[in-house]
């Protein structure tokens, strides 16, 4: 890991099934700075890497706070985080990375959050308060018991009308994403983080807006990984050639062959497994690269993307 060793200072129950973890530097040195919307990757046992948004104020240099939802379909990370770490434990971290940056010049920032998707907006709201810029949040949860950071949002809300709660399981209406987008003032920037249905509705509602005003972050893949197999991958640096068999991802094939590939989410979201492509046409299935980057075919996410050609040559 390229980041600091962290010491877990405290855990706190934020809502039903949602726990926050406050980490400080294990050696007492100041932690690397981060920007609003950034995340860190934590190294968990058995090679698991998991990305978590930093929820605290980016002006704080003494701690990182992350929040973990106990996922029903946990692939190991969330279940381990909820059961194992205790105050005083150490975990290795990456440096902060920001794939969901805040545009700080906007006259108004509008956040649409679903469930645990509120987390990146906590640091953004704190930052915008520092900058004295306006923000508004539409926060949808299944129930009040499942709503993390309600008190903190109320404290951050300087105008008294910035926070709009939607408890969808309690007969309150879902946020009307189309109306929020339609009524967004000129120049405002819109952000969405939450389940795929919400993100897809947001992306559809924003299709007519300039892309630089639209920002979204996914927690789970919007497409199935490519597992059709039946193609060959040549590794340019070693000359090794691998066959990707049906039912396997390219990442599976690389790991089976002992190739040390860095990966984290395994879903095409985080960008950790981004690999340069020298020849061939990837079957892009990720949510990380832009349309232009996918069309250029110079890089691919090997965790979920496959090949449209019989042969791919990768720069590894
Ligand atoms: S591991 Fe996250 S995009 Fe591939």
Short mmCIF file of C-alpha atoms and ligand atoms in Angstrom, two decimals:
data_model
loop_
_atom_site.label_atom_id
_atom_site.label_comp_id
_atom_site.label_asym_id
_atom_site.label_seq_id
_atom_site.Cartn_x
_atom_site.Cartn_y
_atom_site.Cartn_z
CA UNK A 1 0.00 0.00 0.00
CA UNK A 2 1.25 3.48 -0.81
CA UNK A 3 -0.45 5.22 2.10
CA UNK A 4 -0.23 5.47 5.86
CA UNK A 5 -0.67 2.82 8.53
CA UNK A 6 -3.87 3.70 10.33
CA UNK A 7 -4.84 3.12 13.94
CA UNK A 8 -8.52 2.61 14.66
CA UNK A 9 -9.46 5.12 17.35
CA UNK A 10 -13.18 4.47 17.59
CA UNK A 11 -16.17 2.80 16.00
CA UNK A 12 -19.60 4.34 16.17
CA UNK A 13 -23.02 3.03 15.20
CA UNK A 14 -24.44 5.67 12.85
CA UNK A 15 -27.70 3.90 11.95
CA UNK A 16 -29.13 0.42 11.66
CA UNK A 17 -26.43 -1.68 9.95
CA UNK A 18 -24.15 1.33 9.45
CA UNK A 19 -20.95 1.86 11.42
CA UNK A 20 -18.33 4.60 11.16
CA UNK A 21 -14.63 4.05 11.80
CA UNK A 22 -12.39 6.88 12.95
CA UNK A 23 -8.74 6.28 12.10
CA UNK A 24 -5.70 8.28 13.14
CA UNK A 25 -2.11 7.96 11.99
CA UNK A 26 -0.42 4.94 13.58
CA UNK A 27 2.93 6.77 13.87
CA UNK A 28 1.53 10.15 14.93
CA UNK A 29 2.57 11.89 11.67
CA UNK A 30 -0.07 14.11 10.00
CA UNK A 31 -2.23 12.16 7.59
CA UNK A 32 -1.95 12.92 3.86
CA UNK A 33 -4.42 15.61 2.84
CA UNK A 34 -7.58 14.73 0.96
CA UNK A 35 -10.14 16.63 -1.07
CA UNK A 36 -13.93 16.50 -0.75
CA UNK A 37 -15.37 13.36 -2.34
CA UNK A 38 -12.14 11.36 -1.95
CA UNK A 39 -11.87 7.76 -0.75
CA UNK A 40 -9.20 5.53 0.70
CA UNK A 41 -8.59 1.86 -0.02
CA UNK A 42 -8.17 -0.22 3.13
CA UNK A 43 -6.16 -3.42 3.04
CA UNK A 44 -8.27 -6.15 4.63
CA UNK A 45 -7.25 -9.76 5.27
CA UNK A 46 -6.81 -12.30 2.45
CA UNK A 47 -5.76 -9.65 -0.04
CA UNK A 48 -9.10 -7.83 0.02
CA UNK A 49 -8.91 -4.13 -0.79
CA UNK A 50 -11.98 -2.05 -0.13
CA UNK A 51 -12.69 1.58 -1.03
CA UNK A 52 -14.51 3.83 1.42
CA UNK A 53 -15.42 7.50 1.06
CA UNK A 54 -13.90 9.85 3.60
CA UNK A 55 -16.79 11.51 5.41
CA UNK A 56 -14.99 13.99 7.60
CA UNK A 57 -14.12 17.59 6.80
CA UNK A 58 -11.19 17.75 4.32
CA UNK A 59 -9.80 20.54 6.51
CA UNK A 60 -9.01 17.94 9.20
CA UNK A 61 -5.49 16.55 9.05
CA UNK A 62 -5.57 14.36 12.12
CA UNK A 63 -8.11 11.70 11.17
CA UNK A 64 -9.87 9.77 8.44
CA UNK A 65 -13.49 8.73 9.05
CA UNK A 66 -15.11 6.11 6.83
CA UNK A 67 -18.55 4.54 7.04
CA UNK A 68 -19.47 0.97 6.20
CA UNK A 69 -22.93 -0.40 5.46
CA UNK A 70 -23.43 -4.07 6.32
CA UNK A 71 -24.21 -5.29 2.82
CA UNK A 72 -26.64 -8.20 2.54
CA UNK A 73 -24.58 -9.58 -0.34
CA UNK A 74 -21.16 -8.77 1.17
CA UNK A 75 -18.23 -10.15 -0.79
CA UNK A 76 -16.20 -10.18 2.42
CA UNK A 77 -15.24 -6.55 3.05
CA UNK A 78 -18.32 -5.20 4.75
CA UNK A 79 -18.88 -8.36 6.81
CA UNK A 80 -15.28 -8.26 8.05
CA UNK A 81 -15.41 -4.54 8.85
CA UNK A 82 -18.60 -5.06 10.86
CA UNK A 83 -17.31 -8.02 12.84
CA UNK A 84 -13.58 -7.75 13.39
CA UNK A 85 -11.73 -4.43 13.84
CA UNK A 86 -11.56 -3.05 17.38
CA UNK A 87 -10.08 0.22 18.72
CA UNK A 88 -6.30 -0.04 18.74
CA UNK A 89 -6.15 -2.25 15.63
CA UNK A 90 -3.99 -1.17 12.72
CA UNK A 91 -4.90 -1.24 9.04
CA UNK A 92 -2.86 -0.31 5.96
CA UNK A 93 -4.40 2.38 3.77
CA UNK A 94 -3.81 3.80 0.32
CA UNK A 95 -3.24 7.48 -0.15
CA UNK A 96 -6.55 9.32 -0.61
CA UNK A 97 -7.83 9.13 -4.19
CA UNK A 98 -10.57 11.31 -5.62
CA UNK A 99 -12.69 9.87 -8.45
CA UNK A 100 -15.67 12.03 -7.45
CA UNK A 101 -14.28 15.53 -7.09
CA UNK A 102 -16.28 18.54 -6.02
CA UNK A 103 -16.47 21.49 -8.43
CA UNK A 104 -15.84 24.21 -5.91
CA UNK A 105 -16.81 27.22 -8.04
CA UNK A 106 -20.48 26.29 -8.56
CA UNK A 107 -22.96 28.83 -7.15
CA UNK A 108 -25.06 25.88 -5.95
CA UNK A 109 -24.21 22.18 -5.57
CA UNK A 110 -27.16 19.77 -5.52
CA UNK A 111 -26.56 16.32 -4.01
CA UNK A 112 -28.88 13.35 -4.52
CA UNK A 113 -28.04 10.46 -2.18
CA UNK A 114 -29.47 6.99 -1.72
CA UNK A 115 -28.66 5.21 1.57
CA UNK A 116 -24.93 4.88 2.20
CA UNK A 117 -24.46 7.10 -0.89
CA UNK A 118 -24.68 10.04 1.52
CA UNK A 119 -21.04 9.50 2.54
CA UNK A 120 -19.14 11.47 -0.13
CA UNK A 121 -21.54 14.38 0.33
CA UNK A 122 -20.63 14.79 4.00
CA UNK A 123 -17.11 15.96 3.15
CA UNK A 124 -18.43 18.01 0.23
CA UNK A 125 -20.97 19.84 2.39
CA UNK A 126 -18.27 20.60 4.99
CA UNK A 127 -15.96 21.91 2.28
CA UNK A 128 -18.66 24.08 0.71
CA UNK A 129 -19.43 25.54 4.13
CA UNK A 130 -15.76 26.46 4.47
CA UNK A 131 -15.95 28.12 1.04
CA UNK A 132 -19.30 29.74 1.92
CA UNK A 133 -20.91 28.18 -1.15
CA UNK A 134 -24.50 26.94 -1.22
CA UNK A 135 -25.47 23.28 -1.32
CA UNK A 136 -28.63 21.24 -1.05
CA UNK A 137 -29.13 17.52 -0.47
CA UNK A 138 -31.97 15.14 -1.33
CA UNK A 139 -31.38 12.07 0.84
CA UNK A 140 -33.45 8.91 0.27
CA UNK A 141 -33.43 6.08 2.82
CA UNK A 142 -35.69 3.09 3.38
CA UNK A 143 -36.46 4.13 6.98
CA UNK A 144 -35.34 6.66 9.56
CA UNK A 145 -33.52 3.89 11.43
CA UNK A 146 -31.36 3.34 8.32
CA UNK A 147 -30.52 7.05 7.93
CA UNK A 148 -26.93 7.83 8.90
CA UNK A 149 -25.67 11.35 9.59
CA UNK A 150 -29.04 13.06 9.95
CA UNK A 151 -27.84 15.09 12.96
CA UNK A 152 -24.56 15.96 11.26
CA UNK A 153 -26.35 17.14 8.13
CA UNK A 154 -28.62 19.31 10.27
CA UNK A 155 -25.52 20.83 11.89
CA UNK A 156 -23.95 21.51 8.50
CA UNK A 157 -27.16 23.08 7.17
CA UNK A 158 -26.57 26.81 7.69
CA UNK A 159 -29.73 27.94 5.91
CA UNK A 160 -32.14 25.53 7.57
CA UNK A 161 -33.58 24.34 4.26
CA UNK A 162 -30.66 22.54 2.62
CA UNK A 163 -31.57 19.01 3.75
CA UNK A 164 -34.51 17.18 2.17
CA UNK A 165 -35.16 13.74 3.67
CA UNK A 166 -37.13 11.04 1.84
CA UNK A 167 -37.93 7.93 3.92
CA UNK A 168 -39.27 5.85 1.08
CA UNK A 169 -40.55 3.02 3.30
CA UNK A 170 -42.58 5.42 5.45
CA UNK A 171 -44.97 6.73 2.83
CA UNK A 172 -42.76 9.69 2.05
CA UNK A 173 -42.22 10.32 -1.63
CA UNK A 174 -39.06 9.33 -3.39
CA UNK A 175 -37.03 12.27 -4.59
CA UNK A 176 -38.39 13.38 -7.96
CA UNK A 177 -35.06 13.27 -9.74
CA UNK A 178 -36.43 14.56 -13.03
CA UNK A 179 -37.94 17.60 -11.27
CA UNK A 180 -34.79 18.26 -9.23
CA UNK A 181 -32.72 18.26 -12.42
CA UNK A 182 -35.27 20.29 -14.37
CA UNK A 183 -35.51 22.96 -11.68
CA UNK A 184 -31.77 23.16 -10.97
CA UNK A 185 -30.67 26.80 -11.39
CA UNK A 186 -28.37 27.66 -14.27
CA UNK A 187 -24.75 27.03 -13.38
CA UNK A 188 -25.53 24.63 -10.53
CA UNK A 189 -23.70 21.30 -10.42
CA UNK A 190 -25.59 18.07 -9.76
CA UNK A 191 -24.21 15.00 -7.98
CA UNK A 192 -25.69 11.57 -7.38
CA UNK A 193 -24.47 8.61 -5.35
CA UNK A 194 -26.62 5.63 -4.49
CA UNK A 195 -28.10 2.45 -5.92
CA UNK A 196 -27.97 1.80 -9.64
CA UNK A 197 -31.68 2.51 -10.22
CA UNK A 198 -31.25 5.99 -8.75
CA UNK A 199 -28.06 6.60 -10.74
CA UNK A 200 -29.68 5.45 -13.97
CA UNK A 201 -32.66 7.76 -13.35
CA UNK A 202 -30.25 10.61 -12.61
CA UNK A 203 -28.17 9.94 -15.74
CA UNK A 204 -31.35 9.84 -17.85
CA UNK A 205 -32.70 13.06 -16.35
CA UNK A 206 -29.39 14.83 -16.94
CA UNK A 207 -28.91 13.68 -20.52
CA UNK A 208 -29.57 17.15 -21.91
CA UNK A 209 -27.22 18.99 -19.54
CA UNK A 210 -23.56 19.80 -20.16
CA UNK A 211 -21.59 16.78 -18.86
CA UNK A 212 -19.24 18.95 -16.80
CA UNK A 213 -22.20 19.87 -14.53
CA UNK A 214 -23.09 16.22 -13.86
CA UNK A 215 -21.25 13.99 -11.39
CA UNK A 216 -22.10 10.49 -10.27
CA UNK A 217 -20.44 7.77 -8.24
CA UNK A 218 -21.47 4.13 -8.30
CA UNK A 219 -21.10 1.62 -5.48
CA UNK A 220 -22.02 -1.37 -7.59
CA UNK A 221 -21.65 -2.32 -11.23
CA UNK A 222 -24.26 -1.26 -13.77
CA UNK A 223 -23.35 -4.13 -16.11
CA UNK A 224 -22.46 -7.79 -15.85
CA UNK A 225 -18.78 -8.65 -16.09
CA UNK A 226 -17.64 -10.13 -19.40
CA UNK A 227 -17.22 -13.87 -18.84
CA UNK A 228 -17.79 -15.26 -22.33
CA UNK A 229 -14.06 -16.02 -22.58
CA UNK A 230 -12.70 -17.68 -25.73
CA UNK A 231 -9.90 -15.19 -26.40
CA UNK A 232 -6.18 -14.93 -25.84
CA UNK A 233 -4.28 -12.30 -23.93
CA UNK A 234 -0.65 -11.59 -24.57
CA UNK A 235 1.36 -9.84 -21.86
CA UNK A 236 3.75 -7.58 -23.75
CA UNK A 237 6.37 -7.25 -21.02
CA UNK A 238 6.90 -10.96 -20.48
CA UNK A 239 5.70 -12.37 -23.81
CA UNK A 240 3.41 -14.73 -21.88
CA UNK A 241 0.13 -15.71 -23.55
CA UNK A 242 -2.96 -16.70 -21.56
CA UNK A 243 -6.28 -18.17 -22.66
CA UNK A 244 -9.39 -16.75 -21.03
CA UNK A 245 -11.81 -19.64 -20.75
CA UNK A 246 -15.61 -19.24 -20.83
CA UNK A 247 -17.01 -18.46 -17.39
CA UNK A 248 -13.84 -16.63 -16.29
CA UNK A 249 -13.04 -12.94 -16.21
CA UNK A 250 -9.78 -11.61 -17.53
CA UNK A 251 -8.81 -10.84 -13.92
CA UNK A 252 -9.46 -14.49 -12.97
CA UNK A 253 -7.17 -15.62 -15.79
CA UNK A 254 -4.41 -13.21 -14.79
CA UNK A 255 -4.57 -14.20 -11.12
CA UNK A 256 -4.69 -17.91 -11.99
CA UNK A 257 -1.46 -17.39 -13.93
CA UNK A 258 0.16 -15.71 -10.92
CA UNK A 259 0.25 -12.25 -12.50
CA UNK A 260 0.25 -9.70 -9.64
CA UNK A 261 -2.64 -7.44 -10.68
CA UNK A 262 -3.82 -4.71 -8.33
CA UNK A 263 -7.59 -4.74 -7.90
CA UNK A 264 -10.14 -3.60 -5.37
CA UNK A 265 -13.85 -3.43 -6.20
CA UNK A 266 -13.82 -6.20 -8.89
CA UNK A 267 -16.83 -4.42 -10.39
CA UNK A 268 -15.40 -1.83 -12.75
CA UNK A 269 -16.03 1.08 -10.42
CA UNK A 270 -12.83 2.04 -8.62
CA UNK A 271 -10.23 2.08 -11.42
CA UNK A 272 -7.60 0.14 -9.45
CA UNK A 273 -7.18 -2.56 -12.10
CA UNK A 274 -6.87 -0.14 -15.04
CA UNK A 275 -4.45 -1.75 -17.51
CA UNK A 276 -2.95 -0.30 -20.70
CA UNK A 277 -4.04 -1.99 -23.94
CA UNK A 278 -1.61 -2.18 -26.86
CA UNK A 279 -3.62 -4.23 -29.37
CA UNK A 280 -7.14 -5.60 -29.73
CA UNK A 281 -10.56 -4.23 -28.79
CA UNK A 282 -11.75 -4.62 -25.21
CA UNK A 283 -15.38 -5.34 -24.40
CA UNK A 284 -15.65 -2.50 -21.89
CA UNK A 285 -18.06 -3.27 -19.02
CA UNK A 286 -16.83 -0.78 -16.41
CA UNK A 287 -18.32 2.40 -14.95
CA UNK A 288 -14.96 4.08 -14.54
CA UNK A 289 -13.69 5.08 -18.00
CA UNK A 290 -15.47 7.82 -19.93
CA UNK A 291 -17.12 7.07 -23.28
CA UNK A 292 -14.18 8.75 -24.99
CA UNK A 293 -11.64 6.66 -23.07
CA UNK A 294 -13.54 3.49 -23.91
CA UNK A 295 -13.68 4.43 -27.58
CA UNK A 296 -9.92 5.09 -27.58
CA UNK A 297 -9.26 1.49 -26.38
CA UNK A 298 -5.98 2.44 -24.77
CA UNK A 299 -6.91 1.10 -21.34
CA UNK A 300 -9.34 -1.37 -19.80
CA UNK A 301 -10.55 -2.60 -16.42
CA UNK A 302 -9.48 -6.21 -16.37
CA UNK A 303 -11.76 -7.10 -13.45
CA UNK A 304 -14.92 -6.89 -15.52
CA UNK A 305 -14.10 -6.17 -19.17
CA UNK A 306 -13.37 -8.79 -21.79
CA UNK A 307 -12.42 -8.81 -25.44
CA UNK A 308 -14.29 -8.27 -28.69
CA UNK A 309 -11.30 -9.57 -30.65
CA UNK A 310 -9.64 -12.98 -30.60
CA UNK A 311 -6.51 -11.46 -29.10
CA UNK A 312 -5.66 -8.65 -26.72
CA UNK A 313 -2.16 -7.38 -26.01
CA UNK A 314 -1.76 -5.73 -22.60
CA UNK A 315 1.14 -3.62 -21.43
CA UNK A 316 1.94 -5.73 -18.37
S1 LIG B 1 -10.90 -3.52 -9.44
FE1 LIG B 1 -12.09 -1.74 -9.36
S2 LIG B 1 -12.30 -1.23 -11.46
FE2 LIG B 1 -11.36 -3.16 -11.48
#
